């Protein structure tokens, strides 16, 4: 189990997944260009030991591959994390004693996920207050040439609901305004924004930087508002997240964080945030966003600053998104059980497209599933939903295109609807609302207005086996990859 960012860095190093960069490198654009090339080449995490003008090293690309994402969660494949979630969500009344004990174990894993408050935290080894607060100490990146300022890009922003006190943790970029002020990019659909809107005047905020990878990931997870992301982190880690009381705000912060920014956001104070080179692959336009005032900055000794670059996909965030796609499949299935699998293509910046396979049981079933997804959490922002039959591999885009072409009569099988769209989507006529495209690429039933549906072509199992067996006889030599299976 990884306790903090340092455990994680040590693991990455042992696994040959981290390169230390000793050269002086500028967090202004230069780091971005290096990371962009590294991510796209499937390269390692990078620890810049001497970012120009800063006192702290910069860690980036920690999540930038499937292997590192699996290392972070301690699993072989991302689907293994989903299995753990499904285990709890799909709990049935136990049948025998063994089942009962297993059930108890699962319940214990849920109970163990509640964060634990501790007295002292390494994150407060150094405490800077008032005029000593200086964001300039950190190697905060200006990511793209059109960005007006440096942005903190990998924070876990912690708030509490002013009415019921429930905690929320989210990842929202923070544009640096001056040494103790940033903007807080709480988009319209996000829980963090809801906490702020519900406050009467002022809301305390704490920002944790440099966490164990599972807790850092959890800040980006699209949980329902009343579910504490730190609880999910504890559940996924198998060990509660340890918290310590903030030094200047009534908010508990992760005890092992490298850096914590404490402060407040006023309800009526807004500033022009952006533009920002965003994960849409475009600059999002400047827009008014709340202002975060930092009242205290606490750190570990030799704190390491974590960062991420978003931009034209694929970037490092692709893997945070893929983790979410896999981890949330059981939760999606809990509501829409006919779903076999889904895929949110990285190139579609996640909200642009969702391919979903279903066990089709009745006429109009694909349409039902499209509308279900358009009504489900952050999936409601999906612009295009493609529905295929259960046997289709949604991760094989060639296969999906085949069925989307072969099984679709555009006059009959395309749904145009309207609904909420991602805050950052620049394409719709108006911000926040616009069109939805559904494509029913399933095999059609007579009730859906289809003629007799033809059989799909496939070879018999007997002949496949025969050819497998005889492959060597045909004289292809080492070209054995052509064998079936
Ligand atoms: C690298 C990265 C940067 C993100 N930046 C923002 C952002 O600036 N604003 C925002 O509202 N969401 C941003 N998100 C998405 C949120 O973190 C995500 O929607 C999360 O679920 C929000 O938490 P909440 O639903 O508790 O508010 C970002 C996600 C990632 C992975
Ligand atoms: Mn939330």
XYZ file of C-alpha atoms and ligand atoms in Angstrom:
517
model
C 0.000 0.000 0.000
C 1.334 3.402 -0.984
C 1.174 5.897 1.865
C 2.244 9.021 0.094
C 3.753 10.480 -3.046
C 7.246 9.405 -1.940
C 6.267 5.729 -1.668
C 4.821 6.086 -5.149
C 7.954 7.702 -6.578
C 10.071 4.943 -5.009
C 7.831 2.301 -6.597
C 7.999 4.007 -9.989
C 11.766 4.107 -9.710
C 12.037 0.421 -8.748
C 9.846 -0.470 -11.705
C 11.936 1.581 -14.150
C 8.989 3.922 -14.667
C 10.618 7.189 -13.605
C 13.388 9.333 -14.990
C 15.016 12.088 -12.934
C 15.861 15.167 -14.973
C 18.806 17.010 -13.421
C 19.023 19.723 -16.083
C 17.495 23.104 -15.285
C 14.158 23.131 -17.134
C 11.638 25.968 -17.388
C 8.102 25.312 -16.068
C 7.114 28.001 -18.536
C 6.233 25.948 -21.681
C 9.460 23.885 -21.799
C 8.163 21.175 -19.421
C 4.996 20.877 -21.542
C 6.890 20.206 -24.752
C 9.026 17.549 -23.040
C 6.009 15.881 -21.459
C 3.915 16.020 -24.623
C 6.612 14.095 -26.471
C 7.105 11.683 -23.559
C 3.398 10.851 -23.128
C 2.853 10.306 -26.833
C 5.854 7.944 -26.933
C 4.546 5.944 -23.958
C 7.489 7.217 -21.912
C 8.112 7.328 -18.152
C 7.126 9.625 -15.303
C 9.478 12.593 -15.042
C 10.880 14.168 -11.910
C 12.323 17.567 -12.804
C 14.776 18.161 -9.975
C 15.644 21.740 -10.923
C 12.709 23.604 -12.381
C 13.893 27.123 -13.240
C 13.053 29.766 -10.658
C 11.503 27.412 -8.092
C 12.645 25.746 -4.898
C 10.807 22.463 -5.326
C 11.047 19.562 -7.767
C 8.198 18.907 -10.204
C 6.691 15.470 -10.809
C 4.751 14.901 -14.007
C 3.447 12.025 -16.158
C 3.013 9.835 -13.052
C -0.276 8.503 -14.531
C 0.716 8.553 -18.186
C 0.462 4.856 -19.099
C -1.783 1.887 -18.434
C 1.040 0.100 -16.634
C 1.630 3.003 -14.232
C -2.095 3.346 -13.625
C -2.193 -0.355 -12.686
C 0.883 0.036 -10.459
C -0.843 2.934 -8.718
C -3.823 0.752 -7.846
C -1.788 -2.390 -7.247
C -3.637 -4.383 -9.905
C -2.786 -6.307 -13.073
C -5.525 -4.740 -15.176
C -7.799 -1.745 -14.613
C -10.812 -4.078 -14.701
C -9.535 -5.656 -11.473
C -10.375 -2.419 -9.640
C -13.892 -2.555 -11.055
C -14.259 -6.077 -9.704
C -13.669 -4.805 -6.179
C -16.330 -2.131 -6.630
C -18.751 -4.624 -8.184
C -18.184 -6.999 -5.277
C -19.693 -4.468 -2.901
C -22.365 -3.063 -5.228
C -23.647 -6.479 -6.211
C -23.728 -7.927 -2.706
C -26.482 -10.518 -2.369
C -27.940 -11.917 0.844
C -25.374 -14.565 1.848
C -26.434 -18.197 1.368
C -24.102 -20.136 3.705
C -21.496 -19.542 6.384
C -18.608 -19.056 3.934
C -20.680 -16.527 2.013
C -21.569 -14.779 5.250
C -17.907 -14.439 6.175
C -17.078 -13.098 2.725
C -19.917 -10.638 3.112
C -18.539 -9.473 6.438
C -15.130 -8.971 4.855
C -16.666 -6.815 2.159
C -18.539 -4.759 4.717
C -15.309 -4.353 6.671
C -13.600 -3.034 3.549
C -16.348 -0.412 3.333
C -16.046 0.478 7.026
C -12.247 0.753 6.692
C -12.597 3.321 3.967
C -13.779 6.096 6.298
C -10.929 8.623 6.621
C -9.052 8.596 9.934
C -8.164 11.791 11.783
C -4.641 11.954 13.193
C -2.962 14.548 15.420
C 0.115 15.359 13.356
C 0.776 15.354 9.647
C 3.983 15.594 7.642
C 2.153 18.064 5.401
C 2.564 20.660 8.186
C 6.317 20.340 8.764
C 6.632 23.826 7.315
C 3.896 26.427 7.889
C 3.788 29.728 6.006
C 1.077 32.223 6.904
C 0.028 35.687 5.829
C 2.747 37.535 3.933
C 5.005 34.477 3.952
C 2.640 32.632 1.627
C 4.255 32.565 -1.805
C 3.021 30.431 -4.681
C 6.139 31.556 -6.526
C 8.104 29.011 -4.474
C 6.416 26.271 -6.510
C 7.314 25.286 -10.079
C 3.808 26.003 -11.354
C 3.601 25.447 -15.084
C 2.432 27.808 -17.761
C 1.356 24.982 -20.042
C 0.588 26.440 -23.465
C 1.630 29.605 -25.292
C -1.857 31.150 -25.118
C -2.182 30.673 -21.332
C -2.019 34.056 -19.597
C -0.433 32.732 -16.380
C 0.779 29.592 -14.633
C -1.913 27.088 -13.593
C -1.932 24.559 -10.758
C -3.178 21.525 -12.657
C -3.226 18.510 -10.314
C -4.841 19.689 -7.068
C -7.286 17.935 -4.759
C -9.624 20.757 -3.760
C -11.485 20.070 -0.518
C -14.705 21.794 0.557
C -17.633 21.026 2.824
C -21.310 21.389 2.005
C -22.333 24.426 4.078
C -25.656 22.753 4.987
C -24.946 19.101 5.715
C -21.173 19.254 6.210
C -20.401 16.457 3.738
C -16.942 16.650 2.260
C -16.201 17.070 -1.421
C -12.893 16.647 -3.193
C -12.412 17.632 -6.813
C -9.653 18.357 -9.281
C -10.084 21.860 -10.673
C -7.322 23.877 -12.287
C -6.212 27.021 -10.486
C -4.824 29.983 -12.409
C -2.231 31.894 -10.404
C -3.137 35.560 -9.938
C -0.424 36.629 -7.482
C 1.694 35.105 -4.702
C -1.336 34.300 -2.531
C -4.309 34.297 -4.938
C -5.626 31.977 -7.659
C -8.853 31.424 -9.543
C -10.889 28.309 -8.817
C -12.181 26.676 -11.982
C -15.376 25.177 -10.569
C -17.380 24.290 -13.682
C -21.162 24.540 -13.686
C -21.901 20.812 -13.201
C -19.433 20.220 -10.377
C -19.956 19.530 -6.681
C -17.263 21.998 -5.630
C -19.205 24.775 -7.293
C -22.427 23.652 -5.585
C -20.741 23.919 -2.169
C -19.574 27.429 -3.025
C -23.019 28.487 -4.293
C -24.653 27.145 -1.121
C -22.375 29.166 1.163
C -23.591 32.360 2.735
C -20.784 34.664 1.853
C -17.547 32.759 2.279
C -16.480 29.136 2.031
C -13.271 27.670 3.484
C -11.206 25.692 0.991
C -8.119 23.504 1.291
C -6.051 22.281 -1.637
C -3.835 19.217 -1.289
C -0.941 18.761 -3.714
C 1.238 15.658 -3.927
C -0.720 12.644 -2.684
C -0.549 8.906 -2.986
C -1.759 8.140 -6.523
C -5.110 6.598 -5.558
C -6.144 9.583 -3.454
C -4.972 11.952 -6.192
C -7.028 9.974 -8.725
C -10.104 10.062 -6.495
C -10.241 13.854 -6.745
C -11.068 13.393 -10.427
C -13.714 10.693 -9.873
C -17.299 11.687 -10.796
C -19.030 10.559 -7.611
C -22.532 11.645 -6.621
C -22.390 14.789 -4.483
C -23.089 13.160 -1.128
C -20.294 10.592 -1.506
C -16.921 11.640 -0.090
C -14.131 11.100 -2.621
C -11.713 10.383 0.263
C -13.922 7.501 1.309
C -13.634 6.091 -2.180
C -9.865 6.578 -1.979
C -9.805 4.636 1.309
C -11.902 1.859 -0.174
C -9.721 1.549 -3.272
C -6.500 1.687 -1.223
C -7.805 -0.792 1.332
C -6.586 1.619 4.026
C -8.206 4.830 5.262
C -6.835 8.206 4.166
C -5.265 9.940 7.181
C -6.359 13.507 7.799
C -5.080 16.302 9.970
C -6.838 19.537 10.922
C -5.846 22.496 8.742
C -3.821 25.253 10.465
C -6.044 28.140 9.378
C -9.329 26.627 8.157
C -11.971 24.279 9.560
C -11.119 21.630 7.007
C -9.195 18.419 7.433
C -6.400 17.810 4.945
C -4.532 14.643 3.880
C -1.765 14.252 6.480
C 0.868 13.015 4.051
C 0.303 15.637 1.323
C 3.445 17.310 0.022
C 1.857 20.761 -0.011
C -1.435 22.185 1.291
C -2.933 25.555 0.401
C -5.551 26.737 2.871
C -7.842 29.673 2.352
C -11.295 30.852 1.338
C -13.469 31.767 -1.604
C -16.022 34.573 -1.350
C -19.404 34.099 -2.929
C -19.478 37.379 -4.854
C -15.854 37.694 -5.930
C -15.204 36.679 -9.520
C -12.364 37.343 -11.942
C -11.669 36.667 -15.605
C -10.101 33.204 -15.653
C -8.343 31.797 -18.732
C -7.961 31.333 -21.620
C -6.446 27.901 -20.987
C -5.108 25.270 -23.371
C -7.591 22.600 -22.386
C -8.228 18.872 -22.647
C -10.598 19.599 -25.533
C -7.493 20.318 -27.617
C -8.511 23.982 -27.861
C -8.116 27.053 -25.714
C -11.212 27.582 -23.620
C -12.209 31.232 -23.616
C -11.751 33.495 -20.607
C -14.791 33.418 -18.321
C -15.587 34.682 -14.818
C -14.632 32.224 -12.057
C -14.333 32.465 -8.264
C -11.185 33.747 -6.573
C -9.250 31.673 -4.015
C -7.319 33.546 -1.309
C -4.542 31.521 0.314
C -4.269 32.179 4.066
C -1.693 29.496 4.799
C 0.654 27.295 2.831
C 1.937 24.203 4.603
C 4.515 21.751 3.298
C 6.680 18.789 3.960
C 10.408 19.389 4.029
C 11.694 19.261 0.426
C 8.128 19.113 -0.861
C 7.585 17.727 -4.357
C 5.116 19.600 -6.569
C 2.868 17.448 -8.829
C 1.627 18.662 -12.192
C -0.160 17.452 -15.308
C -0.563 18.850 -18.810
C -3.815 18.564 -20.709
C -4.148 19.382 -24.396
C -4.868 17.604 -27.659
C -5.394 13.966 -26.725
C -3.750 11.698 -25.899
C -2.263 13.305 -22.814
C -1.597 12.028 -19.311
C -5.222 12.592 -18.249
C -6.308 9.910 -20.746
C -5.326 7.338 -18.119
C -7.166 9.043 -15.286
C -10.198 8.946 -17.571
C -9.707 5.289 -18.490
C -9.453 4.419 -14.794
C -12.779 6.166 -14.218
C -14.335 4.379 -17.186
C -13.320 0.977 -15.782
C -13.978 1.715 -12.083
C -17.453 3.116 -12.738
C -18.660 0.348 -15.065
C -20.181 -1.644 -12.147
C -21.971 1.476 -10.900
C -23.320 2.192 -14.397
C -24.431 -1.432 -14.664
C -26.129 -1.227 -11.270
C -28.560 1.247 -12.868
C -28.570 -0.044 -16.430
C -27.897 -3.792 -16.016
C -28.334 -4.656 -19.701
C -25.033 -2.871 -20.404
C -22.237 -5.335 -21.182
C -19.410 -2.815 -21.582
C -18.704 0.743 -22.655
C -15.801 2.748 -24.032
C -15.180 6.495 -23.961
C -12.557 7.059 -26.678
C -9.598 9.126 -25.521
C -9.713 11.045 -28.802
C -13.250 12.100 -27.918
C -12.018 13.912 -24.787
C -14.365 11.561 -22.883
C -17.574 13.550 -23.119
C -17.772 13.604 -26.915
C -18.484 9.939 -27.513
C -19.583 6.800 -25.672
C -19.740 3.385 -27.308
C -21.912 0.992 -25.335
C -22.764 -2.684 -25.856
C -26.031 -4.124 -24.546
C -27.857 -7.395 -24.206
C -30.734 -6.323 -26.421
C -34.044 -7.831 -25.300
C -36.861 -5.799 -26.859
C -37.704 -3.257 -29.565
C -36.377 0.214 -28.757
C -33.929 -1.144 -26.209
C -30.943 0.723 -27.667
C -32.905 3.977 -27.431
C -33.714 3.271 -23.805
C -30.000 2.865 -23.066
C -29.018 6.086 -24.875
C -31.496 8.039 -22.791
C -30.397 6.260 -19.624
C -26.790 7.362 -20.227
C -27.963 10.909 -20.974
C -29.545 10.825 -17.543
C -26.642 9.366 -15.601
C -24.159 11.514 -13.652
C -21.430 13.067 -15.767
C -22.291 10.672 -18.628
C -25.278 13.000 -19.144
C -22.853 15.358 -20.898
C -22.013 12.767 -23.587
C -22.613 14.192 -27.052
C -22.743 11.005 -29.094
C -23.823 7.545 -27.923
C -23.291 4.538 -30.198
C -25.125 1.376 -29.132
C -23.974 -2.040 -30.346
C -24.979 -5.602 -29.529
C -23.423 -7.441 -26.605
C -21.014 -9.539 -28.674
C -19.298 -6.480 -30.150
C -15.996 -5.401 -28.582
C -16.591 -1.724 -27.772
C -12.829 -1.137 -27.422
C -12.212 -2.278 -31.001
C -13.117 0.844 -32.979
C -12.798 -0.974 -36.334
C -15.459 -3.426 -35.199
C -17.664 -0.628 -33.915
C -17.394 1.285 -37.205
C -18.246 -1.908 -39.044
C -21.536 -2.318 -37.150
C -22.269 1.426 -37.159
C -22.100 1.227 -40.927
C -23.635 -2.171 -41.593
C -26.547 -2.089 -39.125
C -27.661 1.513 -39.382
C -30.372 3.061 -41.513
C -29.782 6.740 -40.744
C -33.433 7.543 -41.418
C -34.542 5.051 -38.760
C -31.662 4.501 -36.332
C -30.313 7.955 -35.565
C -31.711 9.868 -32.597
C -31.272 13.609 -32.278
C -32.021 14.920 -28.821
C -31.139 17.933 -26.705
C -29.539 18.191 -23.337
C -26.775 19.585 -21.165
C -23.286 19.706 -22.657
C -19.836 19.995 -21.137
C -18.923 23.421 -19.792
C -15.865 23.502 -22.066
C -17.524 22.366 -25.310
C -17.030 25.166 -27.846
C -19.057 23.566 -30.660
C -22.713 24.110 -29.651
C -24.530 27.299 -30.587
C -24.903 28.134 -26.915
C -22.737 27.226 -23.954
C -23.940 24.369 -21.720
C -26.831 23.122 -23.889
C -27.177 21.562 -27.297
C -27.673 18.491 -29.430
C -27.206 14.826 -28.629
C -26.621 12.166 -31.245
C -27.628 8.571 -30.662
C -26.758 5.839 -33.165
C -28.511 2.493 -32.794
C -26.087 0.045 -34.398
C -27.703 -3.081 -32.955
C -29.321 -5.739 -35.141
C -32.919 -4.641 -35.709
C -36.101 -6.490 -34.846
C -39.178 -6.663 -37.087
C -41.044 -4.405 -34.622
C -38.376 -1.771 -35.211
C -39.219 -1.665 -38.895
C -36.575 -4.048 -40.183
C -36.878 -6.564 -42.981
C -35.643 -10.104 -42.312
C -32.242 -9.519 -40.645
C -29.480 -11.490 -42.368
C -27.095 -13.816 -40.541
C -23.569 -12.594 -39.877
C -20.774 -14.431 -41.633
C -18.561 -16.649 -39.533
C -16.584 -19.863 -40.104
C -17.577 -23.049 -38.294
C -15.638 -23.985 -35.190
C -14.691 -27.337 -36.790
C -12.976 -25.724 -39.752
C -11.219 -23.182 -37.521
C -9.835 -26.006 -35.419
C -8.824 -27.961 -38.497
C -6.872 -25.001 -39.869
C -5.302 -24.356 -36.465
C -4.162 -27.948 -36.327
C -2.863 -27.990 -39.867
C -1.286 -24.512 -39.853
C 2.296 -25.819 -39.976
C 1.439 -27.924 -43.032
C 0.637 -24.860 -45.116
C 4.235 -23.652 -45.149
C 3.842 -20.107 -43.735
C 6.918 -20.645 -41.589
C 7.040 -18.248 -38.667
C 3.923 -16.302 -39.691
C 1.992 -18.076 -36.977
C 0.173 -14.891 -35.916
C -2.366 -15.599 -38.643
C -3.705 -18.494 -36.569
C -7.108 -18.019 -35.022
C -7.547 -17.478 -31.297
C -6.319 16.891 -14.988
C -7.741 17.256 -14.733
C -8.108 18.580 -14.683
C -9.429 18.941 -14.439
N -9.759 20.260 -14.389
C -11.027 20.620 -14.078
C -11.365 21.984 -13.945
O -10.531 22.874 -14.112
N -12.637 22.310 -13.597
C -13.593 21.339 -13.381
O -14.715 21.685 -13.043
N -13.297 20.035 -13.543
C -12.044 19.662 -13.869
N -11.724 18.333 -13.993
C -12.776 17.320 -13.835
C -13.125 17.143 -12.379
O -11.996 16.880 -11.601
C -14.128 15.996 -12.213
O -15.285 16.319 -12.919
C -14.462 15.713 -10.763
O -15.386 14.663 -10.725
C -15.055 16.915 -10.087
O -15.406 16.589 -8.763
P -16.826 16.974 -8.184
O -17.842 16.287 -9.034
O -16.765 16.470 -6.795
O -16.940 18.465 -8.265
C -10.407 17.948 -14.253
C -10.036 16.610 -14.308
C -8.730 16.253 -14.546
C -8.359 14.801 -14.588
Mn -17.922 15.119 -5.624
